[in-house]
Amino acid sequence: MTAAREKLQISQQDARALEYIALNPGVRPGVLREYLGITSAGVTTLTDRLVRRGVVSREADETDRRATHLTASIDLDAEPWSTLTAIDRELEQAIVDSDAHDVAAATALLERLLGALTR
């Protein structure tokens, strides 16, 4: 992810936001704010930056003039943006290529570890 961000000249926060918007077209800024854990002013600044860069567009809500929706103007499957999701695709392929028993054991271990972290 670090190499992808450097290649695209994009910050960690912008990369997370852009990926979330691309995977959730039409998301409202408030939902993005909650996902990222930032302030309303922070999401506005971030969104302005992505809009200026031409990678996100803002559309007015047709039923509520005060609301807007965010949509990515890029394709995460196309270069150079596919670098943001390369690790996800590689991990998915590694899981597919693995023995089902090994995947089940790894899943159980991760569930226990994450459960311990959330307690």
mmCIF file of N, CA and C in Angstrom:
data_model
loop_
_atom_site.group_PDB
_atom_site.id
_atom_site.type_symbol
_atom_site.label_atom_id
_atom_site.label_comp_id
_atom_site.label_asym_id
_atom_site.label_seq_id
_atom_site.Cartn_x
_atom_site.Cartn_y
_atom_site.Cartn_z
ATOM 1 N N MET A 1 0.826 -1.194 0.000
ATOM 2 C CA MET A 1 0.000 0.000 0.000
ATOM 3 C C MET A 1 0.871 1.260 0.000
ATOM 4 N N THR A 2 1.971 1.209 0.722
ATOM 5 C CA THR A 2 2.862 2.372 0.763
ATOM 6 C C THR A 2 3.413 2.666 -0.624
ATOM 7 N N ALA A 3 3.845 1.636 -1.326
ATOM 8 C CA ALA A 3 4.377 1.818 -2.681
ATOM 9 C C ALA A 3 3.297 2.362 -3.615
ATOM 10 N N ALA A 4 2.083 1.863 -3.461
ATOM 11 C CA ALA A 4 0.975 2.338 -4.296
ATOM 12 C C ALA A 4 0.707 3.816 -4.037
ATOM 13 N N ARG A 5 0.692 4.198 -2.763
ATOM 14 C CA ARG A 5 0.438 5.596 -2.421
ATOM 15 C C ARG A 5 1.532 6.506 -2.968
ATOM 16 N N GLU A 6 2.782 6.040 -2.873
ATOM 17 C CA GLU A 6 3.890 6.834 -3.399
ATOM 18 C C GLU A 6 3.779 6.983 -4.908
ATOM 19 N N LYS A 7 3.455 5.892 -5.587
ATOM 20 C CA LYS A 7 3.313 5.918 -7.045
ATOM 21 C C LYS A 7 2.216 6.889 -7.465
ATOM 22 N N LEU A 8 1.120 6.891 -6.716
ATOM 23 C CA LEU A 8 -0.027 7.737 -7.046
ATOM 24 C C LEU A 8 0.064 9.121 -6.423
ATOM 25 N N GLN A 9 1.059 9.331 -5.577
ATOM 26 C CA GLN A 9 1.228 10.589 -4.852
ATOM 27 C C GLN A 9 -0.059 10.948 -4.104
ATOM 28 N N ILE A 10 -0.462 10.022 -3.228
ATOM 29 C CA ILE A 10 -1.699 10.171 -2.481
ATOM 30 C C ILE A 10 -1.429 9.757 -1.030
ATOM 31 N N SER A 11 -2.058 10.438 -0.089
ATOM 32 C CA SER A 11 -1.834 10.138 1.323
ATOM 33 C C SER A 11 -2.577 8.871 1.738
ATOM 34 N N GLN A 12 -2.220 8.341 2.889
ATOM 35 C CA GLN A 12 -2.899 7.158 3.437
ATOM 36 C C GLN A 12 -4.396 7.426 3.593
ATOM 37 N N GLN A 13 -4.732 8.570 4.162
ATOM 38 C CA GLN A 13 -6.137 8.922 4.389
ATOM 39 C C GLN A 13 -6.882 9.059 3.058
ATOM 40 N N ASP A 14 -6.271 9.726 2.094
ATOM 41 C CA ASP A 14 -6.906 9.882 0.787
ATOM 42 C C ASP A 14 -7.088 8.527 0.105
ATOM 43 N N ALA A 15 -6.099 7.646 0.228
ATOM 44 C CA ALA A 15 -6.190 6.313 -0.375
ATOM 45 C C ALA A 15 -7.335 5.519 0.248
ATOM 46 N N ARG A 16 -7.449 5.564 1.569
ATOM 47 C CA ARG A 16 -8.548 4.858 2.253
ATOM 48 C C ARG A 16 -9.891 5.421 1.817
ATOM 49 N N ALA A 17 -9.979 6.747 1.745
ATOM 50 C CA ALA A 17 -11.232 7.390 1.346
ATOM 51 C C ALA A 17 -11.581 7.038 -0.094
ATOM 52 N N LEU A 18 -10.614 7.126 -0.981
ATOM 53 C CA LEU A 18 -10.856 6.847 -2.389
ATOM 54 C C LEU A 18 -11.300 5.408 -2.599
ATOM 55 N N GLU A 19 -10.654 4.482 -1.922
ATOM 56 C CA GLU A 19 -11.050 3.079 -2.038
ATOM 57 C C GLU A 19 -12.474 2.875 -1.509
ATOM 58 N N TYR A 20 -12.797 3.504 -0.383
ATOM 59 C CA TYR A 20 -14.142 3.362 0.191
ATOM 60 C C TYR A 20 -15.194 3.942 -0.753
ATOM 61 N N ILE A 21 -14.926 5.109 -1.304
ATOM 62 C CA ILE A 21 -15.866 5.743 -2.233
ATOM 63 C C ILE A 21 -16.045 4.883 -3.476
ATOM 64 N N ALA A 22 -14.947 4.347 -3.996
ATOM 65 C CA ALA A 22 -15.025 3.508 -5.202
ATOM 66 C C ALA A 22 -15.849 2.249 -4.952
ATOM 67 N N LEU A 23 -15.731 1.690 -3.749
ATOM 68 C CA LEU A 23 -16.467 0.467 -3.420
ATOM 69 C C LEU A 23 -17.892 0.736 -2.952
ATOM 70 N N ASN A 24 -18.202 2.009 -2.668
ATOM 71 C CA ASN A 24 -19.533 2.407 -2.195
ATOM 72 C C ASN A 24 -20.015 3.631 -2.967
ATOM 73 N N PRO A 25 -20.269 3.495 -4.273
ATOM 74 C CA PRO A 25 -20.652 4.651 -5.092
ATOM 75 C C PRO A 25 -21.895 5.342 -4.525
ATOM 76 N N GLY A 26 -21.839 6.670 -4.518
ATOM 77 C CA GLY A 26 -22.973 7.448 -4.030
ATOM 78 C C GLY A 26 -22.990 7.641 -2.524
ATOM 79 N N VAL A 27 -21.898 7.259 -1.867
ATOM 80 C CA VAL A 27 -21.828 7.394 -0.414
ATOM 81 C C VAL A 27 -21.957 8.867 -0.016
ATOM 82 N N ARG A 28 -22.603 9.091 1.116
ATOM 83 C CA ARG A 28 -22.724 10.459 1.626
ATOM 84 C C ARG A 28 -21.481 10.793 2.435
ATOM 85 N N PRO A 29 -21.084 12.056 2.441
ATOM 86 C CA PRO A 29 -19.891 12.459 3.191
ATOM 87 C C PRO A 29 -19.941 12.078 4.672
ATOM 88 N N GLY A 30 -21.099 12.118 5.289
ATOM 89 C CA GLY A 30 -21.212 11.754 6.700
ATOM 90 C C GLY A 30 -20.856 10.304 6.952
ATOM 91 N N VAL A 31 -21.227 9.432 6.038
ATOM 92 C CA VAL A 31 -20.882 8.003 6.168
ATOM 93 C C VAL A 31 -19.375 7.829 6.011
ATOM 94 N N LEU A 32 -18.786 8.532 5.051
ATOM 95 C CA LEU A 32 -17.341 8.489 4.863
ATOM 96 C C LEU A 32 -16.630 9.024 6.109
ATOM 97 N N ARG A 33 -17.144 10.081 6.690
ATOM 98 C CA ARG A 33 -16.576 10.657 7.910
ATOM 99 C C ARG A 33 -16.546 9.625 9.025
ATOM 100 N N GLU A 34 -17.665 8.931 9.212
ATOM 101 C CA GLU A 34 -17.735 7.895 10.252
ATOM 102 C C GLU A 34 -16.754 6.760 9.973
ATOM 103 N N TYR A 35 -16.665 6.335 8.722
ATOM 104 C CA TYR A 35 -15.755 5.250 8.346
ATOM 105 C C TYR A 35 -14.309 5.626 8.664
ATOM 106 N N LEU A 36 -13.930 6.858 8.328
ATOM 107 C CA LEU A 36 -12.554 7.296 8.520
ATOM 108 C C LEU A 36 -12.276 7.771 9.944
ATOM 109 N N GLY A 37 -13.335 8.077 10.689
ATOM 110 C CA GLY A 37 -13.157 8.571 12.055
ATOM 111 C C GLY A 37 -12.582 9.975 12.107
ATOM 112 N N ILE A 38 -13.046 10.833 11.207
ATOM 113 C CA ILE A 38 -12.554 12.208 11.164
ATOM 114 C C ILE A 38 -13.715 13.181 11.357
ATOM 115 N N THR A 39 -13.396 14.449 11.483
ATOM 116 C CA THR A 39 -14.414 15.472 11.695
ATOM 117 C C THR A 39 -15.120 15.816 10.389
ATOM 118 N N SER A 40 -16.227 16.547 10.512
ATOM 119 C CA SER A 40 -16.945 17.014 9.326
ATOM 120 C C SER A 40 -16.057 17.918 8.482
ATOM 121 N N ALA A 41 -15.317 18.803 9.145
ATOM 122 C CA ALA A 41 -14.403 19.685 8.422
ATOM 123 C C ALA A 41 -13.316 18.870 7.723
ATOM 124 N N GLY A 42 -12.856 17.822 8.388
ATOM 125 C CA GLY A 42 -11.827 16.964 7.801
ATOM 126 C C GLY A 42 -12.306 16.254 6.555
ATOM 127 N N VAL A 43 -13.544 15.745 6.593
ATOM 128 C CA VAL A 43 -14.068 15.048 5.415
ATOM 129 C C VAL A 43 -14.323 16.040 4.281
ATOM 130 N N THR A 44 -14.710 17.261 4.614
ATOM 131 C CA THR A 44 -14.908 18.283 3.578
ATOM 132 C C THR A 44 -13.587 18.617 2.901
ATOM 133 N N THR A 45 -12.547 18.816 3.695
ATOM 134 C CA THR A 45 -11.221 19.130 3.149
ATOM 135 C C THR A 45 -10.708 17.981 2.287
ATOM 136 N N LEU A 46 -10.841 16.759 2.789
ATOM 137 C CA LEU A 46 -10.402 15.576 2.057
ATOM 138 C C LEU A 46 -11.165 15.447 0.745
ATOM 139 N N THR A 47 -12.474 15.593 0.810
ATOM 140 C CA THR A 47 -13.306 15.479 -0.395
ATOM 141 C C THR A 47 -12.948 16.563 -1.408
ATOM 142 N N ASP A 48 -12.753 17.795 -0.933
ATOM 143 C CA ASP A 48 -12.350 18.887 -1.831
ATOM 144 C C ASP A 48 -11.062 18.531 -2.562
ATOM 145 N N ARG A 49 -10.115 17.951 -1.830
ATOM 146 C CA ARG A 49 -8.825 17.574 -2.411
ATOM 147 C C ARG A 49 -9.012 16.510 -3.498
ATOM 148 N N LEU A 50 -9.855 15.499 -3.228
ATOM 149 C CA LEU A 50 -10.087 14.436 -4.206
ATOM 150 C C LEU A 50 -10.867 14.946 -5.422
ATOM 151 N N VAL A 51 -11.791 15.870 -5.194
ATOM 152 C CA VAL A 51 -12.551 16.464 -6.306
ATOM 153 C C VAL A 51 -11.612 17.292 -7.181
ATOM 154 N N ARG A 52 -10.759 18.119 -6.554
ATOM 155 C CA ARG A 52 -9.798 18.932 -7.324
ATOM 156 C C ARG A 52 -8.870 18.061 -8.158
ATOM 157 N N ARG A 53 -8.500 16.918 -7.609
ATOM 158 C CA ARG A 53 -7.613 15.991 -8.329
ATOM 159 C C ARG A 53 -8.349 15.273 -9.466
ATOM 160 N N GLY A 54 -9.677 15.329 -9.453
ATOM 161 C CA GLY A 54 -10.459 14.721 -10.525
ATOM 162 C C GLY A 54 -10.722 13.238 -10.337
ATOM 163 N N VAL A 55 -10.567 12.739 -9.105
ATOM 164 C CA VAL A 55 -10.776 11.310 -8.866
ATOM 165 C C VAL A 55 -12.101 11.010 -8.173
ATOM 166 N N VAL A 56 -12.776 12.054 -7.711
ATOM 167 C CA VAL A 56 -14.083 11.920 -7.055
ATOM 168 C C VAL A 56 -14.977 13.038 -7.556
ATOM 169 N N SER A 57 -16.258 12.726 -7.705
ATOM 170 C CA SER A 57 -17.224 13.773 -8.054
ATOM 171 C C SER A 57 -18.281 13.846 -6.965
ATOM 172 N N ARG A 58 -18.832 15.044 -6.814
ATOM 173 C CA ARG A 58 -19.913 15.295 -5.864
ATOM 174 C C ARG A 58 -21.183 15.513 -6.666
ATOM 175 N N GLU A 59 -22.235 14.820 -6.288
ATOM 176 C CA GLU A 59 -23.525 15.044 -6.936
ATOM 177 C C GLU A 59 -24.539 15.448 -5.877
ATOM 178 N N ALA A 60 -25.370 16.397 -6.225
ATOM 179 C CA ALA A 60 -26.432 16.822 -5.310
ATOM 180 C C ALA A 60 -27.484 15.729 -5.222
ATOM 181 N N ASP A 61 -28.042 15.557 -4.040
ATOM 182 C CA ASP A 61 -29.130 14.610 -3.828
ATOM 183 C C ASP A 61 -30.387 15.193 -4.465
ATOM 184 N N GLU A 62 -31.064 14.415 -5.268
ATOM 185 C CA GLU A 62 -32.251 14.905 -5.979
ATOM 186 C C GLU A 62 -33.426 15.191 -5.049
ATOM 187 N N THR A 63 -33.466 14.528 -3.897
ATOM 188 C CA THR A 63 -34.600 14.723 -2.989
ATOM 189 C C THR A 63 -34.278 15.643 -1.817
ATOM 190 N N ASP A 64 -33.005 15.875 -1.543
ATOM 191 C CA ASP A 64 -32.598 16.735 -0.432
ATOM 192 C C ASP A 64 -31.468 17.624 -0.912
ATOM 193 N N ARG A 65 -31.782 18.886 -1.186
ATOM 194 C CA ARG A 65 -30.791 19.807 -1.749
ATOM 195 C C ARG A 65 -29.577 20.004 -0.850
ATOM 196 N N ARG A 66 -29.713 19.761 0.451
ATOM 197 C CA ARG A 66 -28.596 19.954 1.371
ATOM 198 C C ARG A 66 -27.607 18.800 1.329
ATOM 199 N N ALA A 67 -28.001 17.672 0.798
ATOM 200 C CA ALA A 67 -27.171 16.471 0.806
ATOM 201 C C ALA A 67 -26.424 16.286 -0.513
ATOM 202 N N THR A 68 -25.276 15.648 -0.408
ATOM 203 C CA THR A 68 -24.503 15.301 -1.599
ATOM 204 C C THR A 68 -24.092 13.835 -1.530
ATOM 205 N N HIS A 69 -23.722 13.326 -2.671
ATOM 206 C CA HIS A 69 -23.235 11.953 -2.779
ATOM 207 C C HIS A 69 -21.883 11.985 -3.473
ATOM 208 N N LEU A 70 -21.009 11.076 -3.061
ATOM 209 C CA LEU A 70 -19.660 11.008 -3.617
ATOM 210 C C LEU A 70 -19.511 9.754 -4.479
ATOM 211 N N THR A 71 -18.906 9.932 -5.630
ATOM 212 C CA THR A 71 -18.678 8.825 -6.547
ATOM 213 C C THR A 71 -17.264 8.931 -7.093
ATOM 214 N N ALA A 72 -16.565 7.818 -7.133
ATOM 215 C CA ALA A 72 -15.213 7.804 -7.682
ATOM 216 C C ALA A 72 -15.266 7.945 -9.198
ATOM 217 N N SER A 73 -14.326 8.695 -9.731
ATOM 218 C CA SER A 73 -14.219 8.896 -11.174
ATOM 219 C C SER A 73 -13.150 7.993 -11.770
ATOM 220 N N ILE A 74 -12.626 7.094 -10.949
ATOM 221 C CA ILE A 74 -11.550 6.202 -11.381
ATOM 222 C C ILE A 74 -12.023 4.761 -11.291
ATOM 223 N N ASP A 75 -11.300 3.888 -11.947
ATOM 224 C CA ASP A 75 -11.597 2.465 -11.922
ATOM 225 C C ASP A 75 -10.483 1.770 -11.141
ATOM 226 N N LEU A 76 -10.822 1.172 -9.992
ATOM 227 C CA LEU A 76 -9.812 0.506 -9.170
ATOM 228 C C LEU A 76 -9.199 -0.722 -9.839
ATOM 229 N N ASP A 77 -9.786 -1.165 -10.934
ATOM 230 C CA ASP A 77 -9.233 -2.315 -11.657
ATOM 231 C C ASP A 77 -8.278 -1.885 -12.766
ATOM 232 N N ALA A 78 -8.184 -0.577 -13.019
ATOM 233 C CA ALA A 78 -7.334 -0.064 -14.100
ATOM 234 C C ALA A 78 -6.090 0.613 -13.525
ATOM 235 N N GLU A 79 -4.996 0.528 -14.274
ATOM 236 C CA GLU A 79 -3.765 1.228 -13.877
ATOM 237 C C GLU A 79 -4.005 2.730 -13.971
ATOM 238 N N PRO A 80 -3.407 3.524 -13.140
ATOM 239 C CA PRO A 80 -2.505 3.141 -12.060
ATOM 240 C C PRO A 80 -3.234 2.830 -10.742
ATOM 241 N N TRP A 81 -4.542 3.030 -10.739
ATOM 242 C CA TRP A 81 -5.318 2.914 -9.493
ATOM 243 C C TRP A 81 -5.405 1.487 -8.964
ATOM 244 N N SER A 82 -5.210 0.513 -9.826
ATOM 245 C CA SER A 82 -5.275 -0.881 -9.384
ATOM 246 C C SER A 82 -4.191 -1.204 -8.359
ATOM 247 N N THR A 83 -3.162 -0.367 -8.277
ATOM 248 C CA THR A 83 -2.125 -0.597 -7.274
ATOM 249 C C THR A 83 -2.682 -0.484 -5.857
ATOM 250 N N LEU A 84 -3.762 0.285 -5.678
ATOM 251 C CA LEU A 84 -4.363 0.429 -4.346
ATOM 252 C C LEU A 84 -4.989 -0.868 -3.852
ATOM 253 N N THR A 85 -5.445 -1.700 -4.761
ATOM 254 C CA THR A 85 -6.129 -2.937 -4.365
ATOM 255 C C THR A 85 -5.331 -4.188 -4.725
ATOM 256 N N ALA A 86 -4.087 -4.012 -5.152
ATOM 257 C CA ALA A 86 -3.271 -5.157 -5.564
ATOM 258 C C ALA A 86 -3.098 -6.162 -4.434
ATOM 259 N N ILE A 87 -2.852 -5.700 -3.230
ATOM 260 C CA ILE A 87 -2.644 -6.619 -2.112
ATOM 261 C C ILE A 87 -3.906 -7.433 -1.825
ATOM 262 N N ASP A 88 -5.081 -6.800 -1.985
ATOM 263 C CA ASP A 88 -6.344 -7.523 -1.783
ATOM 264 C C ASP A 88 -6.480 -8.659 -2.796
ATOM 265 N N ARG A 89 -6.184 -8.354 -4.066
ATOM 266 C CA ARG A 89 -6.293 -9.379 -5.109
ATOM 267 C C ARG A 89 -5.287 -10.502 -4.887
ATOM 268 N N GLU A 90 -4.068 -10.151 -4.482
ATOM 269 C CA GLU A 90 -3.047 -11.173 -4.233
ATOM 270 C C GLU A 90 -3.439 -12.057 -3.051
ATOM 271 N N LEU A 91 -3.991 -11.474 -2.005
ATOM 272 C CA LEU A 91 -4.424 -12.251 -0.845
ATOM 273 C C LEU A 91 -5.579 -13.177 -1.216
ATOM 274 N N GLU A 92 -6.539 -12.657 -1.969
ATOM 275 C CA GLU A 92 -7.661 -13.494 -2.414
ATOM 276 C C GLU A 92 -7.166 -14.681 -3.233
ATOM 277 N N GLN A 93 -6.201 -14.443 -4.115
ATOM 278 C CA GLN A 93 -5.668 -15.528 -4.940
ATOM 279 C C GLN A 93 -4.926 -16.543 -4.088
ATOM 280 N N ALA A 94 -4.175 -16.070 -3.099
ATOM 281 C CA ALA A 94 -3.451 -16.985 -2.207
ATOM 282 C C ALA A 94 -4.427 -17.864 -1.429
ATOM 283 N N ILE A 95 -5.547 -17.302 -1.026
ATOM 284 C CA ILE A 95 -6.564 -18.078 -0.312
ATOM 285 C C ILE A 95 -7.154 -19.143 -1.235
ATOM 286 N N VAL A 96 -7.469 -18.743 -2.468
ATOM 287 C CA VAL A 96 -8.028 -19.690 -3.442
ATOM 288 C C VAL A 96 -7.044 -20.826 -3.704
ATOM 289 N N ASP A 97 -5.764 -20.500 -3.770
ATOM 290 C CA ASP A 97 -4.736 -21.497 -4.069
ATOM 291 C C ASP A 97 -4.366 -22.376 -2.873
ATOM 292 N N SER A 98 -4.859 -22.048 -1.700
ATOM 293 C CA SER A 98 -4.497 -22.777 -0.475
ATOM 294 C C SER A 98 -5.420 -23.957 -0.225
ATOM 295 N N ASP A 99 -4.921 -24.875 0.583
ATOM 296 C CA ASP A 99 -5.703 -26.020 1.027
ATOM 297 C C ASP A 99 -6.856 -25.520 1.913
ATOM 298 N N ALA A 100 -8.047 -26.060 1.711
ATOM 299 C CA ALA A 100 -9.234 -25.621 2.456
ATOM 300 C C ALA A 100 -9.059 -25.795 3.960
ATOM 301 N N HIS A 101 -8.388 -26.859 4.368
ATOM 302 C CA HIS A 101 -8.154 -27.098 5.795
ATOM 303 C C HIS A 101 -7.251 -26.003 6.376
ATOM 304 N N ASP A 102 -6.211 -25.627 5.637
ATOM 305 C CA ASP A 102 -5.305 -24.570 6.085
ATOM 306 C C ASP A 102 -6.039 -23.227 6.190
ATOM 307 N N VAL A 103 -6.907 -22.946 5.216
ATOM 308 C CA VAL A 103 -7.681 -21.706 5.238
ATOM 309 C C VAL A 103 -8.605 -21.684 6.449
ATOM 310 N N ALA A 104 -9.252 -22.802 6.740
ATOM 311 C CA ALA A 104 -10.155 -22.881 7.897
ATOM 312 C C ALA A 104 -9.384 -22.676 9.198
ATOM 313 N N ALA A 105 -8.207 -23.276 9.307
ATOM 314 C CA ALA A 105 -7.391 -23.119 10.515
ATOM 315 C C ALA A 105 -6.914 -21.675 10.669
ATOM 316 N N ALA A 106 -6.495 -21.070 9.589
ATOM 317 C CA ALA A 106 -6.047 -19.675 9.635
ATOM 318 C C ALA A 106 -7.199 -18.747 9.998
ATOM 319 N N THR A 107 -8.369 -19.016 9.447
ATOM 320 C CA THR A 107 -9.551 -18.216 9.753
ATOM 321 C C THR A 107 -9.893 -18.307 11.232
ATOM 322 N N ALA A 108 -9.862 -19.504 11.777
ATOM 323 C CA ALA A 108 -10.162 -19.691 13.197
ATOM 324 C C ALA A 108 -9.152 -18.941 14.067
ATOM 325 N N LEU A 109 -7.879 -19.010 13.709
ATOM 326 C CA LEU A 109 -6.850 -18.306 14.459
ATOM 327 C C LEU A 109 -7.087 -16.793 14.408
ATOM 328 N N LEU A 110 -7.334 -16.266 13.221
ATOM 329 C CA LEU A 110 -7.571 -14.820 13.086
ATOM 330 C C LEU A 110 -8.804 -14.384 13.874
ATOM 331 N N GLU A 111 -9.850 -15.191 13.864
ATOM 332 C CA GLU A 111 -11.055 -14.855 14.632
ATOM 333 C C GLU A 111 -10.751 -14.792 16.120
ATOM 334 N N ARG A 112 -9.966 -15.752 16.622
ATOM 335 C CA ARG A 112 -9.586 -15.740 18.053
ATOM 336 C C ARG A 112 -8.740 -14.515 18.376
ATOM 337 N N LEU A 113 -7.769 -14.223 17.526
ATOM 338 C CA LEU A 113 -6.896 -13.076 17.778
ATOM 339 C C LEU A 113 -7.670 -11.754 17.727
ATOM 340 N N LEU A 114 -8.522 -11.602 16.732
ATOM 341 C CA LEU A 114 -9.303 -10.368 16.632
ATOM 342 C C LEU A 114 -10.301 -10.260 17.777
ATOM 343 N N GLY A 115 -10.855 -11.402 18.184
ATOM 344 C CA GLY A 115 -11.753 -11.401 19.328
ATOM 345 C C GLY A 115 -11.060 -10.937 20.592
ATOM 346 N N ALA A 116 -9.818 -11.383 20.770
ATOM 347 C CA ALA A 116 -9.037 -10.961 21.936
ATOM 348 C C ALA A 116 -8.748 -9.468 21.905
ATOM 349 N N LEU A 117 -8.518 -8.929 20.722
ATOM 350 C CA LEU A 117 -8.235 -7.499 20.589
ATOM 351 C C LEU A 117 -9.458 -6.638 20.862
ATOM 352 N N THR A 118 -10.630 -7.135 20.536
ATOM 353 C CA THR A 118 -11.851 -6.335 20.705
ATOM 354 C C THR A 118 -12.430 -6.418 22.109
ATOM 355 N N ARG A 119 -11.932 -7.340 22.920
ATOM 356 C CA ARG A 119 -12.430 -7.428 24.302
ATOM 357 C C ARG A 119 -11.840 -6.366 25.165
#
